[in-house]
Short mmCIF file of C-alpha atoms in Angstrom, two decimals:
data_model
loop_
_atom_site.label_atom_id
_atom_site.label_comp_id
_atom_site.label_asym_id
_atom_site.label_seq_id
_atom_site.Cartn_x
_atom_site.Cartn_y
_atom_site.Cartn_z
CA MET A 1 52.71 -79.54 60.61
CA LYS A 2 50.86 -79.04 57.38
CA ASN A 3 51.38 -75.32 55.73
CA ILE A 4 48.21 -73.48 55.28
CA LYS A 5 48.24 -70.89 52.38
CA GLN A 6 45.69 -68.12 52.90
CA SER A 7 44.82 -65.87 50.00
CA PHE A 8 41.98 -63.33 49.64
CA HIS A 9 40.22 -62.63 46.18
CA ARG A 10 38.14 -59.17 45.92
CA HIS A 11 35.44 -58.96 43.54
CA GLY A 12 32.19 -57.00 42.91
CA ARG A 13 31.13 -53.33 43.38
CA ALA A 14 30.70 -53.86 47.26
CA GLY A 15 34.27 -54.85 47.66
CA SER A 16 33.45 -58.02 49.46
CA TYR A 17 36.43 -60.40 50.31
CA HIS A 18 36.38 -64.22 50.17
CA TYR A 19 38.77 -66.28 52.36
CA ASN A 20 40.18 -69.30 50.56
CA GLN A 21 42.22 -72.21 52.17
CA GLN A 22 44.53 -74.33 49.94
CA ARG A 23 46.58 -77.13 51.47
CA GLU A 24 50.01 -77.66 50.21
CA MET A 25 50.12 -81.34 49.93
CA PRO A 26 53.32 -83.28 49.75
CA GLN A 27 54.68 -83.70 46.19
CA PRO A 28 55.35 -87.23 44.87
CA ALA A 29 58.36 -88.40 43.18
CA ASN A 30 56.87 -88.74 40.06
CA GLY A 31 55.42 -85.03 40.27
CA ARG A 32 51.72 -85.99 40.48
CA LEU A 33 49.37 -85.21 43.09
CA HIS A 34 47.13 -87.63 44.76
CA ASP A 35 43.83 -88.11 42.91
CA GLU A 36 41.57 -87.14 45.48
CA HIS A 37 43.17 -83.62 46.08
CA THR A 38 43.78 -83.09 42.28
CA PRO A 39 40.21 -80.84 41.80
CA LEU A 40 41.53 -78.52 44.62
CA ILE A 41 44.66 -77.40 42.80
CA GLY A 42 44.56 -74.23 40.55
CA ARG A 43 41.06 -74.03 40.26
CA THR A 44 40.58 -70.47 41.63
CA GLN A 45 42.28 -68.61 38.88
CA ASN A 46 40.11 -70.61 36.36
CA TYR A 47 36.99 -69.64 37.90
CA GLU A 48 37.93 -65.89 37.86
CA ASP A 49 38.96 -66.30 34.01
CA GLU A 50 35.74 -67.96 33.19
CA SER A 51 33.72 -65.22 35.17
CA ARG A 52 35.49 -62.59 33.19
CA VAL A 53 34.74 -64.48 30.12
CA LYS A 54 31.06 -64.68 31.00
CA THR A 55 30.68 -61.14 32.24
CA ILE A 56 31.94 -59.48 28.91
CA PRO A 57 28.57 -60.59 26.89
CA LYS A 58 26.48 -59.47 29.76
CA HIS A 59 28.16 -55.88 29.95
CA VAL A 60 27.85 -55.51 26.13
CA LEU A 61 24.21 -56.58 26.14
CA HIS A 62 23.55 -54.21 29.01
CA LEU A 63 25.36 -51.40 27.03
CA ILE A 64 23.19 -51.99 24.25
CA TYR A 65 19.89 -52.17 25.89
CA ALA A 66 20.77 -48.80 28.00
CA THR A 67 21.61 -46.93 24.78
CA LEU A 68 18.41 -48.35 22.96
CA ALA A 69 16.48 -47.43 26.05
CA SER A 70 17.76 -43.82 25.91
CA ASN A 71 15.12 -42.40 23.46
CA TYR A 72 11.54 -43.78 22.95
CA VAL A 73 11.90 -43.23 19.12
CA ASN A 74 14.27 -46.08 18.88
CA VAL A 75 11.42 -48.21 18.64
CA PHE A 76 11.55 -47.58 14.85
CA LEU A 77 15.11 -49.08 14.72
CA ILE A 78 13.32 -51.78 12.86
CA PHE A 79 12.83 -49.77 10.13
CA VAL A 80 16.85 -49.34 9.55
CA PRO A 81 17.30 -52.97 8.31
CA LEU A 82 13.83 -53.02 6.41
CA GLY A 83 14.92 -49.75 4.66
CA ILE A 84 18.33 -51.12 3.52
CA ILE A 85 16.87 -54.24 2.46
CA ALA A 86 14.16 -52.34 0.52
CA GLY A 87 16.82 -49.89 -1.10
CA ALA A 88 19.04 -52.99 -1.90
CA LEU A 89 16.49 -55.16 -3.71
CA HIS A 90 14.91 -52.41 -5.58
CA TRP A 91 11.54 -52.52 -4.10
CA ASN A 92 8.86 -49.80 -5.05
CA PRO A 93 10.57 -46.10 -4.66
CA THR A 94 7.75 -45.02 -2.48
CA VAL A 95 8.10 -47.92 -0.02
CA VAL A 96 12.04 -47.24 -0.15
CA PHE A 97 11.47 -43.30 0.38
CA VAL A 98 9.08 -44.03 3.44
CA LEU A 99 10.91 -47.01 5.28
CA ASN A 100 14.21 -44.80 5.10
CA PHE A 101 12.52 -41.84 6.01
CA ILE A 102 11.42 -43.13 9.18
CA ALA A 103 14.78 -45.19 9.62
CA ILE A 104 16.78 -41.93 9.83
CA ILE A 105 14.56 -40.68 12.74
CA PRO A 106 15.94 -43.26 15.40
CA LEU A 107 19.23 -42.98 13.84
CA ALA A 108 19.37 -39.49 14.42
CA ALA A 109 18.44 -39.77 17.84
CA LEU A 110 21.37 -42.54 18.46
CA LEU A 111 23.76 -40.10 16.69
CA SER A 112 22.85 -37.58 19.25
CA PHE A 113 22.90 -39.56 22.14
CA ALA A 114 26.46 -40.96 21.15
CA THR A 115 27.75 -37.25 20.67
CA GLU A 116 26.55 -36.29 23.99
CA GLU A 117 28.27 -39.42 25.65
CA LEU A 118 31.49 -38.84 23.97
CA SER A 119 31.64 -35.18 24.46
CA ALA A 120 31.08 -35.37 28.32
CA LYS A 121 34.19 -37.19 28.38
CA LEU A 122 36.13 -34.79 26.63
CA GLY A 123 35.96 -31.75 28.64
CA GLN A 124 34.43 -28.38 28.10
CA THR A 125 36.30 -27.20 25.14
CA LEU A 126 36.65 -30.39 23.09
CA GLY A 127 33.13 -31.31 23.95
CA GLY A 128 31.67 -27.96 22.80
CA LEU A 129 33.51 -28.16 19.81
CA MET A 130 32.29 -31.96 18.91
CA ASN A 131 28.75 -30.94 19.92
CA ALA A 132 29.07 -27.68 17.56
CA THR A 133 30.04 -30.28 14.63
CA PHE A 134 27.91 -33.05 15.09
CA GLY A 135 25.04 -30.98 16.15
CA ASN A 136 23.43 -31.22 12.67
CA ALA A 137 25.47 -34.64 11.28
CA VAL A 138 22.14 -36.13 9.75
CA GLU A 139 21.34 -32.93 7.56
CA LEU A 140 25.02 -32.88 6.59
CA ILE A 141 25.26 -36.53 5.59
CA VAL A 142 21.77 -36.17 3.80
CA SER A 143 23.17 -33.20 1.99
CA ILE A 144 26.48 -34.61 1.02
CA VAL A 145 24.86 -37.60 -0.36
CA ALA A 146 22.58 -35.24 -2.45
CA LEU A 147 25.52 -33.03 -3.21
CA LYS A 148 27.19 -35.91 -4.51
CA GLN A 149 24.40 -36.93 -6.93
CA GLY A 150 24.00 -33.33 -8.15
CA GLU A 151 20.60 -32.59 -6.39
CA ILE A 152 21.27 -28.89 -5.79
CA ARG A 153 17.90 -28.03 -5.24
CA ILE A 154 17.39 -30.52 -2.58
CA VAL A 155 20.52 -29.48 -0.69
CA GLN A 156 19.45 -25.70 -0.89
CA ALA A 157 16.06 -26.60 0.42
CA SER A 158 16.97 -28.90 2.97
CA MET A 159 19.41 -26.16 4.67
CA LEU A 160 16.83 -23.64 4.29
CA GLY A 161 14.18 -25.67 5.67
CA SER A 162 16.33 -26.89 8.94
CA ILE A 163 16.53 -23.20 9.53
CA LEU A 164 13.00 -22.41 9.32
CA SER A 165 11.91 -25.42 11.31
CA ASN A 166 14.23 -24.44 14.00
CA ILE A 167 13.37 -20.70 14.33
CA LEU A 168 9.67 -20.92 13.82
CA LEU A 169 8.29 -24.50 14.17
CA VAL A 170 10.62 -25.46 17.06
CA LEU A 171 10.98 -22.00 18.73
CA GLY A 172 7.18 -21.69 18.43
CA CYS A 173 6.22 -25.20 20.05
CA CYS A 174 8.80 -24.08 23.06
CA PHE A 175 7.16 -20.83 23.59
CA LEU A 176 3.92 -22.71 23.20
CA ALA A 177 4.97 -25.64 25.75
CA ALA A 178 6.46 -22.93 28.16
CA GLY A 179 3.01 -20.90 28.03
CA LEU A 180 1.09 -23.84 29.39
CA THR A 181 2.82 -23.87 32.73
CA GLN A 182 4.09 -20.30 33.07
CA HIS A 183 1.94 -17.00 32.31
CA GLU A 184 5.20 -15.28 30.73
CA SER A 185 8.69 -17.03 30.17
CA ARG A 186 11.85 -15.18 30.38
CA PHE A 187 15.29 -16.13 29.04
CA ASN A 188 18.69 -14.42 28.75
CA GLU A 189 17.99 -11.73 26.21
CA THR A 190 21.76 -10.86 25.68
CA VAL A 191 22.53 -14.53 24.36
CA ALA A 192 19.16 -14.46 22.46
CA SER A 193 20.18 -11.03 20.78
CA THR A 194 23.72 -12.45 20.08
CA MET A 195 22.37 -15.33 18.17
CA SER A 196 19.71 -13.55 16.21
CA SER A 197 22.11 -10.89 15.20
CA LEU A 198 24.28 -13.59 13.68
CA MET A 199 21.08 -15.01 12.14
CA ALA A 200 20.60 -11.75 10.49
CA VAL A 201 24.45 -11.71 9.34
CA ALA A 202 23.49 -15.27 7.81
CA SER A 203 20.00 -13.86 5.80
CA ALA A 204 22.34 -11.26 4.66
CA SER A 205 24.69 -13.61 3.12
CA LEU A 206 21.71 -14.95 0.91
CA ILE A 207 20.27 -11.64 0.10
CA VAL A 208 23.60 -10.34 -1.32
CA PRO A 209 23.90 -13.05 -4.08
CA ALA A 210 20.55 -13.11 -4.85
CA THR A 211 20.41 -9.38 -5.51
CA LEU A 212 23.61 -9.33 -7.51
CA TYR A 213 22.12 -12.09 -9.52
CA ALA A 214 19.04 -9.60 -10.31
CA VAL A 215 21.30 -6.78 -11.12
CA MET A 216 23.71 -8.80 -13.40
CA HIS A 217 21.03 -10.98 -15.09
CA GLY A 218 19.74 -10.13 -18.41
CA ASP A 219 18.34 -11.67 -21.64
CA ASN A 220 21.92 -12.74 -23.16
CA LYS A 221 22.38 -16.22 -22.44
CA LYS A 222 26.33 -15.73 -22.77
CA ASP A 223 26.29 -12.83 -20.31
CA ASN A 224 23.98 -15.08 -17.81
CA LEU A 225 26.57 -17.85 -17.78
CA GLU A 226 29.16 -15.09 -16.91
CA THR A 227 26.74 -14.15 -14.22
CA ASP A 228 26.84 -17.77 -12.78
CA LYS A 229 30.42 -17.96 -12.75
CA ASN A 230 30.48 -14.56 -10.65
CA ILE A 231 27.92 -15.81 -8.35
CA LEU A 232 29.69 -19.06 -7.77
CA VAL A 233 33.19 -16.91 -7.06
CA LEU A 234 30.82 -14.68 -4.83
CA SER A 235 29.59 -17.80 -2.99
CA HIS A 236 33.15 -19.36 -2.30
CA GLY A 237 34.42 -16.08 -0.71
CA THR A 238 31.14 -15.69 1.32
CA ALA A 239 31.24 -19.41 2.38
CA ILE A 240 34.86 -18.87 3.92
CA ILE A 241 33.90 -15.72 5.63
CA LEU A 242 31.10 -17.42 7.30
CA LEU A 243 33.19 -20.22 8.62
CA ILE A 244 35.44 -17.85 9.97
CA LEU A 245 32.75 -16.11 11.81
CA TYR A 246 31.52 -19.45 12.94
CA ILE A 247 34.91 -19.85 14.45
CA LEU A 248 34.70 -16.57 16.16
CA TYR A 249 31.41 -17.58 17.58
CA LEU A 250 32.60 -20.62 19.08
CA TYR A 251 35.38 -18.92 20.86
CA PHE A 252 33.06 -16.24 21.77
CA GLN A 253 30.81 -18.84 23.28
CA LEU A 254 33.62 -21.16 24.95
CA TYR A 255 36.19 -18.71 25.74
CA SER A 256 35.84 -15.16 25.78
CA HIS A 257 32.24 -14.45 26.70
CA HIS A 258 31.88 -17.87 28.40
CA SER A 259 29.91 -16.28 31.44
CA LEU A 260 27.27 -15.21 29.17
CA PHE A 261 26.16 -18.71 28.45
CA ALA A 262 26.51 -19.78 32.30
CA ASP A 263 22.47 -20.01 32.37
CA VAL A 264 22.58 -22.50 29.60
CA GLU A 265 25.14 -24.63 31.21
CA ASN A 266 23.54 -24.59 34.47
CA GLN A 267 20.50 -26.06 32.84
CA GLU A 268 22.19 -28.62 31.29
CA GLY A 269 24.09 -29.46 34.40
CA GLY A 270 20.89 -30.19 35.99
CA ASP A 271 19.70 -32.54 33.09
CA ASN A 272 23.46 -34.32 33.52
CA GLU A 273 22.95 -35.00 37.03
CA GLU A 274 19.65 -36.78 36.55
CA GLU A 275 21.29 -39.00 33.87
CA ALA A 276 24.37 -40.74 34.51
CA GLN A 277 26.84 -41.26 31.70
CA ILE A 278 26.14 -44.85 29.95
CA LEU A 279 29.04 -45.52 27.46
CA SER A 280 32.62 -45.34 27.86
CA PRO A 281 34.59 -43.00 25.15
CA VAL A 282 35.40 -46.20 23.09
CA ALA A 283 31.95 -47.53 23.17
CA ALA A 284 30.59 -44.15 22.39
CA GLY A 285 33.08 -43.66 19.73
CA VAL A 286 32.28 -46.91 18.21
CA ALA A 287 28.58 -46.37 18.48
CA LEU A 288 28.96 -42.79 16.69
CA VAL A 289 30.96 -44.50 13.74
CA ILE A 290 28.35 -47.11 13.26
CA VAL A 291 25.34 -45.02 13.42
CA THR A 292 27.15 -42.53 11.08
CA VAL A 293 27.63 -45.22 8.45
CA LEU A 294 23.93 -46.44 8.67
CA VAL A 295 22.69 -42.92 8.29
CA ALA A 296 24.70 -42.57 5.33
CA VAL A 297 23.49 -45.90 3.84
CA CYS A 298 19.73 -44.78 4.51
CA ALA A 299 20.60 -41.18 3.22
CA GLU A 300 21.73 -42.75 -0.04
CA PHE A 301 18.45 -45.04 -0.60
CA LEU A 302 16.46 -41.85 0.41
CA VAL A 303 17.83 -39.56 -1.99
CA ASP A 304 17.64 -42.19 -4.78
CA SER A 305 14.21 -42.53 -4.36
CA ILE A 306 13.17 -38.82 -4.35
CA ASP A 307 12.75 -38.30 -8.06
CA SER A 308 9.89 -41.23 -8.07
CA ILE A 309 8.22 -40.03 -4.92
CA VAL A 310 8.11 -36.44 -6.61
CA GLU A 311 6.24 -37.91 -9.57
CA SER A 312 4.15 -40.09 -7.94
CA ALA A 313 2.90 -37.92 -4.91
CA HIS A 314 2.76 -34.75 -7.39
CA ILE A 315 4.97 -32.87 -4.82
CA SER A 316 8.19 -30.33 -5.72
CA LYS A 317 11.69 -31.22 -4.84
CA THR A 318 11.82 -27.89 -2.73
CA PHE A 319 8.87 -29.01 -0.59
CA VAL A 320 10.84 -32.55 0.06
CA GLY A 321 13.79 -30.66 1.07
CA LEU A 322 12.51 -27.89 2.81
CA VAL A 323 9.75 -29.53 5.08
CA LEU A 324 10.39 -33.44 5.07
CA ILE A 325 13.91 -33.85 5.44
CA PRO A 326 14.22 -31.46 8.25
CA ILE A 327 11.87 -33.75 10.05
CA VAL A 328 13.92 -36.57 9.73
CA GLY A 329 17.00 -34.87 11.11
CA ASN A 330 15.76 -32.73 13.73
CA ALA A 331 12.68 -34.96 15.05
CA ALA A 332 14.44 -36.27 18.40
CA GLU A 333 15.91 -32.77 19.23
CA HIS A 334 12.87 -30.65 18.44
CA VAL A 335 10.98 -33.16 21.05
CA THR A 336 13.78 -32.68 23.83
CA ALA A 337 13.49 -28.65 23.08
CA VAL A 338 9.80 -28.58 23.72
CA ILE A 339 10.22 -30.90 26.85
CA VAL A 340 12.74 -28.63 28.67
CA ALA A 341 10.77 -25.63 27.40
CA TYR A 342 7.94 -27.24 29.28
CA LYS A 343 9.84 -27.72 32.18
CA GLY A 344 10.79 -23.74 32.33
CA LYS A 345 14.34 -24.07 30.92
CA MET A 346 13.61 -21.66 28.47
CA ASP A 347 17.37 -20.67 27.94
CA LEU A 348 18.34 -24.05 27.11
CA ALA A 349 15.41 -24.33 24.68
CA ILE A 350 16.38 -21.30 23.07
CA ASN A 351 20.01 -22.35 22.74
CA VAL A 352 18.75 -25.82 20.91
CA ALA A 353 16.57 -23.99 18.67
CA ILE A 354 18.27 -21.07 17.42
CA GLY A 355 21.81 -22.48 18.10
CA SER A 356 21.01 -25.22 15.75
CA SER A 357 19.93 -22.66 13.18
CA LEU A 358 23.33 -20.87 13.51
CA GLN A 359 25.26 -24.37 12.79
CA ILE A 360 23.39 -24.71 9.58
CA ALA A 361 23.62 -21.14 8.60
CA LEU A 362 27.05 -20.58 9.26
CA PHE A 363 28.89 -23.88 9.19
CA VAL A 364 26.88 -26.66 7.62
CA THR A 365 25.55 -24.36 4.34
CA PRO A 366 29.24 -22.68 3.71
CA PHE A 367 30.81 -26.06 4.39
CA LEU A 368 28.68 -27.61 1.61
CA VAL A 369 29.42 -24.81 -0.67
CA ILE A 370 33.23 -25.29 -0.30
CA LEU A 371 32.68 -29.25 -0.59
CA GLY A 372 30.72 -28.61 -3.88
CA TRP A 373 33.65 -26.47 -5.00
CA ILE A 374 36.26 -29.62 -4.26
CA MET A 375 33.64 -31.86 -5.74
CA GLY A 376 32.87 -29.81 -9.12
CA GLN A 377 29.45 -29.26 -8.02
CA PRO A 378 28.05 -25.51 -8.74
CA MET A 379 26.60 -25.54 -5.05
CA THR A 380 26.24 -21.71 -4.35
CA LEU A 381 24.45 -19.35 -2.01
CA HIS A 382 22.18 -17.93 -4.75
CA PHE A 383 18.87 -19.21 -3.47
CA GLN A 384 15.66 -18.41 -5.32
CA GLY A 385 14.05 -15.09 -4.46
CA PHE A 386 11.06 -16.37 -2.89
CA GLU A 387 13.20 -18.73 -0.68
CA THR A 388 15.40 -15.51 0.09
CA MET A 389 12.55 -13.19 0.89
CA ILE A 390 10.92 -16.03 3.16
CA PHE A 391 14.31 -16.50 5.05
CA PHE A 392 14.59 -12.74 5.50
CA ILE A 393 10.99 -11.98 6.84
CA SER A 394 11.25 -15.38 9.30
CA VAL A 395 14.37 -13.92 10.66
CA LEU A 396 12.89 -10.38 10.94
CA ILE A 397 10.02 -11.98 12.95
CA VAL A 398 12.04 -13.89 15.48
CA ASN A 399 14.23 -10.96 15.99
CA TYR A 400 11.35 -8.98 17.10
CA LEU A 401 9.93 -11.75 19.43
CA ILE A 402 12.72 -12.41 21.31
CA GLN A 403 14.29 -9.04 21.58
CA ASP A 404 12.53 -8.37 24.83
CA GLY A 405 13.93 -11.73 26.62
CA LYS A 406 10.33 -12.67 27.15
CA SER A 407 7.96 -15.00 25.48
CA ASN A 408 4.29 -16.60 25.91
CA TYR A 409 1.91 -18.90 24.29
CA LEU A 410 0.33 -16.54 21.74
CA GLU A 411 3.98 -15.59 20.32
CA GLY A 412 4.51 -19.48 20.02
CA ALA A 413 1.10 -20.09 18.23
CA MET A 414 2.23 -17.07 15.70
CA CYS A 415 5.60 -18.93 15.00
CA ILE A 416 3.76 -21.86 14.20
CA GLY A 417 1.29 -20.23 12.07
CA ILE A 418 3.86 -18.48 9.80
CA TYR A 419 5.53 -22.03 9.62
CA ALA A 420 2.39 -23.53 8.62
CA ILE A 421 2.03 -20.64 6.06
CA ILE A 422 5.21 -21.35 4.43
CA ALA A 423 5.09 -25.00 4.38
CA LEU A 424 1.78 -24.56 2.45
CA ALA A 425 3.43 -22.12 0.03
CA PHE A 426 5.93 -24.48 -0.94
CA TYR A 427 3.74 -27.17 -1.31
CA ILE A 428 2.34 -25.36 -4.33
CA TYR A 429 5.53 -24.04 -5.45
CA PRO A 430 7.00 -25.60 -8.42
CA ASP A 431 10.61 -26.54 -8.88
CA ASN A 432 10.34 -25.02 -12.43
CA ALA A 433 9.13 -21.54 -11.52
CA ALA A 434 10.09 -19.48 -14.36
CA GLY A 435 10.59 -16.07 -12.76
CA ASP A 436 12.87 -14.85 -10.17
CA ILE A 437 10.93 -12.37 -7.67
CA THR A 438 14.39 -10.62 -6.78
CA VAL A 439 14.95 -9.86 -10.36
CA ASP A 440 11.61 -8.07 -10.95
CA VAL A 441 11.89 -6.34 -7.48
CA VAL A 442 15.48 -5.11 -7.96
CA LYS A 443 14.81 -4.02 -11.72
CA ARG A 444 11.70 -2.12 -10.65
CA PHE A 445 13.72 -0.15 -7.93
CA PHE A 446 16.30 0.91 -10.29
CA ALA A 447 13.71 1.83 -12.86
CA VAL A 448 11.93 4.14 -10.22
CA ASN A 449 15.20 5.69 -9.16
#
């Protein structure tokens, strides 16, 4: 009687089973099987190994395709190699600036996508911390590159520009988009009030150094050098305090008053249910590292070409940092905020707009001050008086608009209009503006009193 060996092999998502029969043939004395039966021996395991090897490239290609299809702005990824080649081969600075400017936009979207994919696997606490850390990674990378090259004006302008674009342009577009579908939109005024209060604290952190500089500034160059040192010390201390406040805010949001942010998380949960997770933690981590490196390379070429673009286009570095660079870092995030606002998810939209501004004001800017301290760069919180006044007025307007927990399209149009006026003002504002408005205002105030 011939022996029959039965083996079952499971494979595929459906869990189908295949029944295979292998005859056990008598073994000759020389240890070799008959030729007609040789192909039937040991082929099953080989087929499995071959199928696994063939599946790996297909799986990788599927992940790459799914990642690229996650956002429509990824069609601009073609500009990434073009921008790197243009910078490496020292093409015309204007061409280098434009190519790398466009290249960073899809890279920012991919960076945000990889961060969300990875944070979703880390749980609520670690995921929240990661989103808070990498929420403005592009602005941070570009600013670090500029800080390394001593472009303090670019760094300060990009920080201020990111805040203004979020609290005026993005928030205004959200109000306007929501007004197209709803007569009046409502949102959690407690959360909005908490965020706006922190923004007021952030504005005070800029007003205090500017006012102190105005009081201590004089005509004696030696005294002015001492004033600059004192402002630097004040900025270092203020930066540490702001970072502590940001940590307390994260604890407030993630732990002690977690229930206040339940509406935002419910709206995020609705979006997550529509979109399944695509990348594994390892794949998301690898993507995060690769995209971060590409952003750093493109940012290096972008910053290197700013001087030439300023001379050829007759615009100021302040305008480049305040208006253009924030567009690069936040374009995809801005579109997302407007889309969710159009769908009526105002709590989520406000959290994206004002929350991103808080990250810039309480984390990124103080971090850059501390980093400049380590690198030996005089990065301070002393912004020019005109910039400080613009920031204070913008925060004041936004606080007034969101204090009632309601919005409409007219309020959105007001925010957009104010941002357009500010952008126009900085377009004609020169980098070498001689006077500081804060100095004159403070001196006149003390002269009257």
